[in-house]
Tab-separated table of C-alpha atoms in Angstrom:
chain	number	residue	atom	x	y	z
A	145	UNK	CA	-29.152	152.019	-245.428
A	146	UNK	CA	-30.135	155.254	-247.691
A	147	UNK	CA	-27.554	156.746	-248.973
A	148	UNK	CA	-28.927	158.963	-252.248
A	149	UNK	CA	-26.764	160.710	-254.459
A	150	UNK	CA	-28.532	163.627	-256.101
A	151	UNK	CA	-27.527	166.169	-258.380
A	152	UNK	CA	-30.023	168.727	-259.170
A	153	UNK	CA	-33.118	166.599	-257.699
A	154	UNK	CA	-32.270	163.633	-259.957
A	155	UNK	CA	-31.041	160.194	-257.524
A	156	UNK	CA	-28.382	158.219	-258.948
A	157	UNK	CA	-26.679	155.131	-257.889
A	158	UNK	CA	-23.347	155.720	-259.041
A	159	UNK	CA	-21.508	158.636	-257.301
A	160	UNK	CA	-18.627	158.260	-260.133
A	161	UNK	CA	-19.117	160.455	-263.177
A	162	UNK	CA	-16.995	159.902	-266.573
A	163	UNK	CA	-15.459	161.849	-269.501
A	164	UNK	CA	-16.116	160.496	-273.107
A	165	UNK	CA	-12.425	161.424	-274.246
A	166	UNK	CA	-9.325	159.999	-275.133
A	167	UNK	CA	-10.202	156.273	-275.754
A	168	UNK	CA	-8.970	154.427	-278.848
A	169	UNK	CA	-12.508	154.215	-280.673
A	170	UNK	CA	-15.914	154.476	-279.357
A	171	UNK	CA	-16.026	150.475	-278.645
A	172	UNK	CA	-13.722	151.276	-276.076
A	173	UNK	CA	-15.384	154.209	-274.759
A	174	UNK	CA	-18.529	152.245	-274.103
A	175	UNK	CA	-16.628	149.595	-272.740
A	176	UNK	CA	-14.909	151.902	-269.460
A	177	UNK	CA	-18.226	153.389	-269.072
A	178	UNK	CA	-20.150	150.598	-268.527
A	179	UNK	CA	-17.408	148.588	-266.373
A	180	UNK	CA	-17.275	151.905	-264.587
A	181	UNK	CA	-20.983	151.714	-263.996
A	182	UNK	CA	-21.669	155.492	-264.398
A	183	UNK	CA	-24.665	157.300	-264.586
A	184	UNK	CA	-23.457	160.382	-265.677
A	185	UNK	CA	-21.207	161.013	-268.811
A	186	UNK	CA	-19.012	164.272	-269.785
A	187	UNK	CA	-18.838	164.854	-273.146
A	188	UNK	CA	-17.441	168.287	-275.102
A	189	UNK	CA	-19.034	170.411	-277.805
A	190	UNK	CA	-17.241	170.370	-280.947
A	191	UNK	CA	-17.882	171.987	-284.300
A	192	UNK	CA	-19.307	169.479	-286.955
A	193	UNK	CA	-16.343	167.888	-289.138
A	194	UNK	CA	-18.167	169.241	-292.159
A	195	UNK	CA	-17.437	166.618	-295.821
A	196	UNK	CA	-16.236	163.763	-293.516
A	197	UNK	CA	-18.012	160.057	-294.470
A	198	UNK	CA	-21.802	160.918	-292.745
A	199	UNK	CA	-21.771	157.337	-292.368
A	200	UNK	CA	-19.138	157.462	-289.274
A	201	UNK	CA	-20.682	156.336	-286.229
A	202	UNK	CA	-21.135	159.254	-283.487
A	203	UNK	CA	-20.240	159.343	-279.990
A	204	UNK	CA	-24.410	159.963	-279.627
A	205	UNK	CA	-25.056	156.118	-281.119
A	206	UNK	CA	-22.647	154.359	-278.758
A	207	UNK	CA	-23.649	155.964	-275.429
A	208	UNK	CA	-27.460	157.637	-276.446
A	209	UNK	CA	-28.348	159.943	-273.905
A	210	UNK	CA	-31.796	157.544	-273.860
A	211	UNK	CA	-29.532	155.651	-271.182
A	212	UNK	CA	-26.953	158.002	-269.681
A	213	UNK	CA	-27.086	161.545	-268.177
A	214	UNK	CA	-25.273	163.755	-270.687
A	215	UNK	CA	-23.208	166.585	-268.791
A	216	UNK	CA	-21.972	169.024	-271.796
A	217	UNK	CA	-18.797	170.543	-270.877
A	218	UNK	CA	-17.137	174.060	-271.610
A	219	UNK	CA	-13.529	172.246	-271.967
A	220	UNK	CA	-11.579	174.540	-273.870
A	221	UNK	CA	-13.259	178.009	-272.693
A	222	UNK	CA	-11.259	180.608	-271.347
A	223	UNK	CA	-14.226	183.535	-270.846
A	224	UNK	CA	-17.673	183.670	-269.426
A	225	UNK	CA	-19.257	184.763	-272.856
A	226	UNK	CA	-17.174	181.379	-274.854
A	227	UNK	CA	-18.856	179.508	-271.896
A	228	UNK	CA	-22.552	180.438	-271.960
A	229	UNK	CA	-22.206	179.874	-276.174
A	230	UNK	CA	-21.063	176.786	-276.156
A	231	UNK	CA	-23.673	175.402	-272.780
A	232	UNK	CA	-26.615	176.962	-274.823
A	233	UNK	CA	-25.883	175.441	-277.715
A	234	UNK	CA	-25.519	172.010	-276.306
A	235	UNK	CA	-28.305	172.995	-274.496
A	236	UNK	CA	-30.338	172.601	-278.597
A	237	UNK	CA	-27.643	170.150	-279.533
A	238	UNK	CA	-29.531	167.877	-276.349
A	239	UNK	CA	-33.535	168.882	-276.996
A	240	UNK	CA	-33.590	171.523	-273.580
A	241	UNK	CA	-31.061	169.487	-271.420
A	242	UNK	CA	-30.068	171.332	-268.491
A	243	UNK	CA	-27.773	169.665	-266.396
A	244	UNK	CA	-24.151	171.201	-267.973
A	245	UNK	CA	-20.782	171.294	-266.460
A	246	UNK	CA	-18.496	174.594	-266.599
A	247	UNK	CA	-15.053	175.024	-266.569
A	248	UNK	CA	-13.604	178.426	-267.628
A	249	UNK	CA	-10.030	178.058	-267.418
A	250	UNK	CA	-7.363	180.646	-267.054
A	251	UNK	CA	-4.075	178.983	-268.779
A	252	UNK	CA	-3.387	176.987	-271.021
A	253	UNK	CA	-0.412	175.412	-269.400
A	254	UNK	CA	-2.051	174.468	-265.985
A	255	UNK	CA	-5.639	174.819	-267.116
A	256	UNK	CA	-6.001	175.878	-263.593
A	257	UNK	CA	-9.231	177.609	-263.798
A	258	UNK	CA	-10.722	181.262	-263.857
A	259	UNK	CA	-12.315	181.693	-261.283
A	260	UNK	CA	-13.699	185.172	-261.919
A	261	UNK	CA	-14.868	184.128	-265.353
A	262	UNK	CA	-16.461	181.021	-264.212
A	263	UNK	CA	-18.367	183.358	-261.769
A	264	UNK	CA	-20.002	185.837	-264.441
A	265	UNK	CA	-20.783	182.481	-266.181
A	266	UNK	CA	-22.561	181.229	-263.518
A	267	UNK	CA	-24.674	184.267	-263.029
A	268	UNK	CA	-25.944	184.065	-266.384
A	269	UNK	CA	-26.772	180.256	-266.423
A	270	UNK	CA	-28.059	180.079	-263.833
A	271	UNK	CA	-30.505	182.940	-264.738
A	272	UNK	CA	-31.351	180.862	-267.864
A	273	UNK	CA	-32.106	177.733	-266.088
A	274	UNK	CA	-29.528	175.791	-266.389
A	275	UNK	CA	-28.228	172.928	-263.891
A	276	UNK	CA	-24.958	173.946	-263.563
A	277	UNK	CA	-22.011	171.497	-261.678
A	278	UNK	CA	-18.762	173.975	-261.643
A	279	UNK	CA	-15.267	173.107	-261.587
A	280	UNK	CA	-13.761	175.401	-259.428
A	281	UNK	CA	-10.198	175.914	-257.282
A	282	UNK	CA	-10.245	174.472	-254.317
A	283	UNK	CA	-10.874	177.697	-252.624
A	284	UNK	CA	-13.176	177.464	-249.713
A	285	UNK	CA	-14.263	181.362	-250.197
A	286	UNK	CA	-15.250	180.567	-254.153
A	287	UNK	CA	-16.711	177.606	-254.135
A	288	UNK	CA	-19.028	179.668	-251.223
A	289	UNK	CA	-20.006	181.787	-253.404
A	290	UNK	CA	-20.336	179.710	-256.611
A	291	UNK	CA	-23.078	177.615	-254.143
A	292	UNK	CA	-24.665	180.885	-253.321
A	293	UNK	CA	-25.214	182.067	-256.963
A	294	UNK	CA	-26.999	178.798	-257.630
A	295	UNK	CA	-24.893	175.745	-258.898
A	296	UNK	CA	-25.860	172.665	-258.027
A	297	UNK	CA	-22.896	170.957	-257.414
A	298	UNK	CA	-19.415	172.082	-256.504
A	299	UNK	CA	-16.219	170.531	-258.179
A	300	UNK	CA	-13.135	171.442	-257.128
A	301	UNK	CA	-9.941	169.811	-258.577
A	302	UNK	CA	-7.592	167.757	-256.929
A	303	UNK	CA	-4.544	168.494	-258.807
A	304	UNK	CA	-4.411	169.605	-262.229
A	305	UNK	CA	-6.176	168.337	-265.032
A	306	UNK	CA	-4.809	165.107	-266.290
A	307	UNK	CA	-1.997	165.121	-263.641
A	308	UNK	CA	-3.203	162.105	-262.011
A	309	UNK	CA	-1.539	164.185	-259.109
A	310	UNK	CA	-4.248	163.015	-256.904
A	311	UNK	CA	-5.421	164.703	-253.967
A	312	UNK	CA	-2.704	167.664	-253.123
A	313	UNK	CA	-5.009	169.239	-249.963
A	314	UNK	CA	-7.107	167.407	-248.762
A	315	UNK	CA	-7.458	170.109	-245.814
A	316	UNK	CA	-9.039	172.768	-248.649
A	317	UNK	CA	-11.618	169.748	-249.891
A	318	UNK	CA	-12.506	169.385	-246.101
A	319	UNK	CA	-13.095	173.019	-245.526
A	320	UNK	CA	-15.266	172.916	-248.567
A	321	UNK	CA	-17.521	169.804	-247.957
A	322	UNK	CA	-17.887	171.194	-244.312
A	323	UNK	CA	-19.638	174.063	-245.362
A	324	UNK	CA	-21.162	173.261	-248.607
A	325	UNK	CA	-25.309	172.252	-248.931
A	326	UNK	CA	-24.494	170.973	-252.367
A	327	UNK	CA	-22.817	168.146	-253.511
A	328	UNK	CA	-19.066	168.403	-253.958
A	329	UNK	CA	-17.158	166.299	-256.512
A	330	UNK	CA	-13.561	165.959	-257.004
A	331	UNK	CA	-13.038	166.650	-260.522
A	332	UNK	CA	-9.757	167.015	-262.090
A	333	UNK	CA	-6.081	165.185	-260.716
A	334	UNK	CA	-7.271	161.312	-259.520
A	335	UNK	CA	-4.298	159.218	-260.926
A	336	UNK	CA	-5.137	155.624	-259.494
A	337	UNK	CA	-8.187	154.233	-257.391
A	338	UNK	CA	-6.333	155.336	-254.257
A	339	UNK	CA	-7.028	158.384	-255.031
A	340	UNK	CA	-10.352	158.307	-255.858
A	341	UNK	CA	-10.652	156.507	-252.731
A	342	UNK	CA	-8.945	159.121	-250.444
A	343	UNK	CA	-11.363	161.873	-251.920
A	344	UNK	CA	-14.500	159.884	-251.246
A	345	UNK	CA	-12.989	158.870	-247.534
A	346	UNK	CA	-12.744	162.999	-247.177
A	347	UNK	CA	-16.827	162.863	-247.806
A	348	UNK	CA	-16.716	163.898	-251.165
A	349	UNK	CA	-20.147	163.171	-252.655
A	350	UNK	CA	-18.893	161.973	-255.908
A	351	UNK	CA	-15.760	162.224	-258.614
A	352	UNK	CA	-15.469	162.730	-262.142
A	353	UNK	CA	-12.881	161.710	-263.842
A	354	UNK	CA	-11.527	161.068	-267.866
A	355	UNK	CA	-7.804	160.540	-268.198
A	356	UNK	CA	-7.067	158.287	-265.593
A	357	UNK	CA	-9.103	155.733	-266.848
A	358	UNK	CA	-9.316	156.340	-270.877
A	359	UNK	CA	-5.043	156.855	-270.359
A	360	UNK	CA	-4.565	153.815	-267.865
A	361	UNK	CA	-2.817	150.990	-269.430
A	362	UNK	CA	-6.128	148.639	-269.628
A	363	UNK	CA	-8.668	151.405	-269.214
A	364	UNK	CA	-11.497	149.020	-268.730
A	365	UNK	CA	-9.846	147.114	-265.699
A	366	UNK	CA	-9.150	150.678	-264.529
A	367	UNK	CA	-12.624	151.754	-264.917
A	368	UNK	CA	-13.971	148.668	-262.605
A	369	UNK	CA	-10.955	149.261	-260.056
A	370	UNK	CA	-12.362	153.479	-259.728
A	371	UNK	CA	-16.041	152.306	-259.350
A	372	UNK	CA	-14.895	149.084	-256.599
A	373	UNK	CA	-12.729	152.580	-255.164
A	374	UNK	CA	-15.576	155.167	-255.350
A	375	UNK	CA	-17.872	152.592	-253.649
A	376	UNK	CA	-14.946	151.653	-251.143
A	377	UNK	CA	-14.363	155.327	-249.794
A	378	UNK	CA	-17.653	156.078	-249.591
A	379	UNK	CA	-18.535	153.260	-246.871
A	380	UNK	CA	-15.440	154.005	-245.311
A	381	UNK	CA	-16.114	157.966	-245.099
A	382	UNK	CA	-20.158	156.708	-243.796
A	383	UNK	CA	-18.461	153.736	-241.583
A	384	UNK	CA	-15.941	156.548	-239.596
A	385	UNK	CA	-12.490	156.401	-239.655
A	386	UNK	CA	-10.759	155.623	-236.522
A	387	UNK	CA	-9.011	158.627	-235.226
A	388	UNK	CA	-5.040	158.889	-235.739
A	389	UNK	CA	-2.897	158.050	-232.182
A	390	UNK	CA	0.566	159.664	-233.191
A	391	UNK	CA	2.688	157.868	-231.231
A	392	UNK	CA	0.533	155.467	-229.700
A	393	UNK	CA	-0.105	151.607	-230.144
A	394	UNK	CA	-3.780	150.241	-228.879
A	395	UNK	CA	-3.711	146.483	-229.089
A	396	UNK	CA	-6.779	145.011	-230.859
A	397	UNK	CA	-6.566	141.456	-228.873
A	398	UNK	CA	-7.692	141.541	-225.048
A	399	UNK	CA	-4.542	142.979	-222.213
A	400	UNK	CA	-5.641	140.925	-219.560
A	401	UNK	CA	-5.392	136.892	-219.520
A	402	UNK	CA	-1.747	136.238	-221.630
A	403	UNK	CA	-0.579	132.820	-220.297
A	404	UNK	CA	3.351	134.127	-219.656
A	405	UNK	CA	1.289	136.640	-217.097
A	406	UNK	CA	3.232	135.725	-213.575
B	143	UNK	CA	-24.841	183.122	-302.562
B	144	UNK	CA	-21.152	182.966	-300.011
B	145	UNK	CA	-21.835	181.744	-296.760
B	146	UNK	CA	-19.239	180.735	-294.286
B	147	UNK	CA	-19.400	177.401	-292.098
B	148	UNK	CA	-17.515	176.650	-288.798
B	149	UNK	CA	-14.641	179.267	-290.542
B	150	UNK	CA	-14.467	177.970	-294.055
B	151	UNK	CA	-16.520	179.615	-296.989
B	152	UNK	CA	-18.511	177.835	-299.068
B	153	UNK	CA	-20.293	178.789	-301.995
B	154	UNK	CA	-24.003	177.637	-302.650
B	155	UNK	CA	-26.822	178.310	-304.677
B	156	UNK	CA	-30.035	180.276	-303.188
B	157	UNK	CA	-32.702	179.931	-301.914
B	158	UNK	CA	-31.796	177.928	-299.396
B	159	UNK	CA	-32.854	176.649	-296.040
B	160	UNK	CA	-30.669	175.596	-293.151
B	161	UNK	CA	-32.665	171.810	-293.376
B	162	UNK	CA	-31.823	172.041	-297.477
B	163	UNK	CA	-28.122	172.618	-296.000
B	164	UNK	CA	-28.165	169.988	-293.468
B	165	UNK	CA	-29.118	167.406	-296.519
B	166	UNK	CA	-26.325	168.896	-298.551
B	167	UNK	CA	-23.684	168.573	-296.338
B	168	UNK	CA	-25.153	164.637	-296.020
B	169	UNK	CA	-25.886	165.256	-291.838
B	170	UNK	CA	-29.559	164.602	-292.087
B	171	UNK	CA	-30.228	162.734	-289.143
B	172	UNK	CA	-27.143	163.520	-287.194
B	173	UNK	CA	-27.652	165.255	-283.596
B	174	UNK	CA	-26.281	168.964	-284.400
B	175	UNK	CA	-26.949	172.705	-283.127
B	176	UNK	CA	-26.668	175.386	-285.487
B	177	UNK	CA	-26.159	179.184	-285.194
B	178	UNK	CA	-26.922	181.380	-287.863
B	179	UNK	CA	-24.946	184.698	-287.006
B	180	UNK	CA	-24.439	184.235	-283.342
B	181	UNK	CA	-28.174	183.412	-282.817
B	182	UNK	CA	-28.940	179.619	-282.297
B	183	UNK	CA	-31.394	178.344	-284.568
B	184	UNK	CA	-33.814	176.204	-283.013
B	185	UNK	CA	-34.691	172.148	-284.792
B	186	UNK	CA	-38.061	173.373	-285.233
B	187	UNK	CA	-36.967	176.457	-287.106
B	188	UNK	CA	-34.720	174.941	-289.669
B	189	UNK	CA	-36.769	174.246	-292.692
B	190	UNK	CA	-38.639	177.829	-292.420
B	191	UNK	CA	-35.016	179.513	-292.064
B	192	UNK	CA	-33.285	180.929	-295.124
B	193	UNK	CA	-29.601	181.476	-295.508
B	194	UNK	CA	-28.482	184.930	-296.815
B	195	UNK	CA	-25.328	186.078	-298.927
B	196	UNK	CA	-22.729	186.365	-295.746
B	197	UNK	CA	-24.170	184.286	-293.133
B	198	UNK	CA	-21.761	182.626	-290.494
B	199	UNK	CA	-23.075	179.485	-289.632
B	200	UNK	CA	-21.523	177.326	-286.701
B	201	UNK	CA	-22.407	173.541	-286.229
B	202	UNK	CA	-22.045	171.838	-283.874
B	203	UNK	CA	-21.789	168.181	-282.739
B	204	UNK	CA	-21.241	166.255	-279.080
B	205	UNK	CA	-18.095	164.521	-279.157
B	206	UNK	CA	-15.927	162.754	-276.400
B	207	UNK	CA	-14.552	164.653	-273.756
B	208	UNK	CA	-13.963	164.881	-269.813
């Protein structure tokens, strides 16, 4: 059975998309990835640590984007201008690479993001050329119109960043993969394979995630356990749920033939 | 000449090209994006482009994140 996963007319196996952050050392970091299996690695923008040993080894020579996707991220941006600066100059940082995730966020408690902002960023980057995924509220209305400016995948959260809240409405993801043409990933709020599960079961094309599995206990055992549950919930959501009888038992074994039948 | 680098000033000698920088500051080699006074500064560019008494320069590096 076919089954592609594409983000901006590239096919990948793995619907599962990591962050780069948080792990005790860059062993370790290459370690969940690969156990994870995924394609397609966040990682942030960062200025240059200027007089520290130039013989430290870079995030670049453990995962080299020779053999992952790199998706630069705007983590940390709270306007549309901060945005755009940081995507173009990843864009150089990466020799032209397009494909680029944004997040504008709006707080710095909830890092619930800007919507608004994340909109005028949009306009312009996509303008410029670039592949844009967008992490988004899991408003029906603006992930609508994000699609209709021109990003090529949708990605609402869950629950809040690094909540591991997992998936608070599933109704709003619904509404969203219902109407969307794009691809929509859950990104932001999986706590536990479950989760990651649930999302895919709701036809989510794909999740990205970073703290559940770089903050898990044995974050390599959790990185096989969200690519078993990404894999999982995605033949389930293909396979069809049976529908929910409230009230109602159906007995899987045959009525008729039961030897204490008088 | 005074230039300032990802917010801290440092003082070098002129002339002075953003690759003669790069070897200074010992990240020859390293994958980085530059900005010379809100303008990025393209790989191809940075031998042939001088720094000036003032310049903000930002560098920039990919580092782990989600």
């Amino acid at each position: 059975m076919s089954d592609q996963f594409q983000i901006a007319g590239q096919a990948y196996q793995s619907r599962l998309i990591v962050g780069t952050g948080k792990y005790q050392d860059f062993a370790q970091t290459r370690a969940a990835v690969d156990a994870s299996g995924a394609e397609i690695i966040t990682v942030a923008i960062r200025r240059v640590n200027i007089g520290q040993d130039a013989s430290q080894p870079s995030l670049l020579e453990y995962l080299p984007p020779s053999e992952f996707t790199y998706l630069p991220n705007t983590a940390g941006c709270y306007n549309a201008t901060d945005a755009v600066r940081t995507l173009r100059l990843a864009r150089e940082l990466l020799d032209g690479h397009k494909l680029v995730k944004l997040e504008v966020l709006g707080d710095a408690n909830t890092l619930y993001p800007n919507v608004r902002e994340t909109l005028i960023a949009v306009e312009t980057l996509v303008k410029e050329g670039f592949d844009v995924m967008v992490y988004t509220s899991d408003d029906p209305i603006a992930a609508k119109e994000l699609e209709d400016i021109g990003c090529c995948a949708i990605m609402p959260l869950a629950s809040l960043i690094g909540s591991g809240m997992g998936i608070l409405n599933p109704w709003n993801l619904r509404l969203i993969i219902e109407s969307a043409k794009v691809p929509v990933l859950v990104d932001a709020g999986v706590g536990t394979a479950s989760d990651a599960a649930i999302a895919m079961e709701l036809g989510c094309d794909g999740i990205l995630m970073n703290t559940a599995i770089a903050g898990a206990k044995d974050p390599i055992l959790m990185a096989r356990a969200m690519k078993l549950a990404v894999m999982a919930g995605r033949d389930a959501f293909l396979a069809g749920r049976i529908p929910r009888k409230l009230y109602t038992a159906d007995p899987s074994s045959p009525i008729s033939g039961l030897i204490a039948a008088k | 000449m005074q230039i300032s680098i990802n917010g801290e000033a440092r003082e070098f000698t002129a002339p002075l090209s953003l690759l003669d920088l790069i070897d200074l500051l010992e990240l020859k080699g390293k994958r980085i994006a530059i900005e010379q006074n809100g303008e990025i500064v393209p790989k191809s560019q940075h031998a042939t482009s001088l720094l000036s008494e003032g310049d903000v320069l930002e560098m920039v590096v990919a580092v782990g994140g989600g």
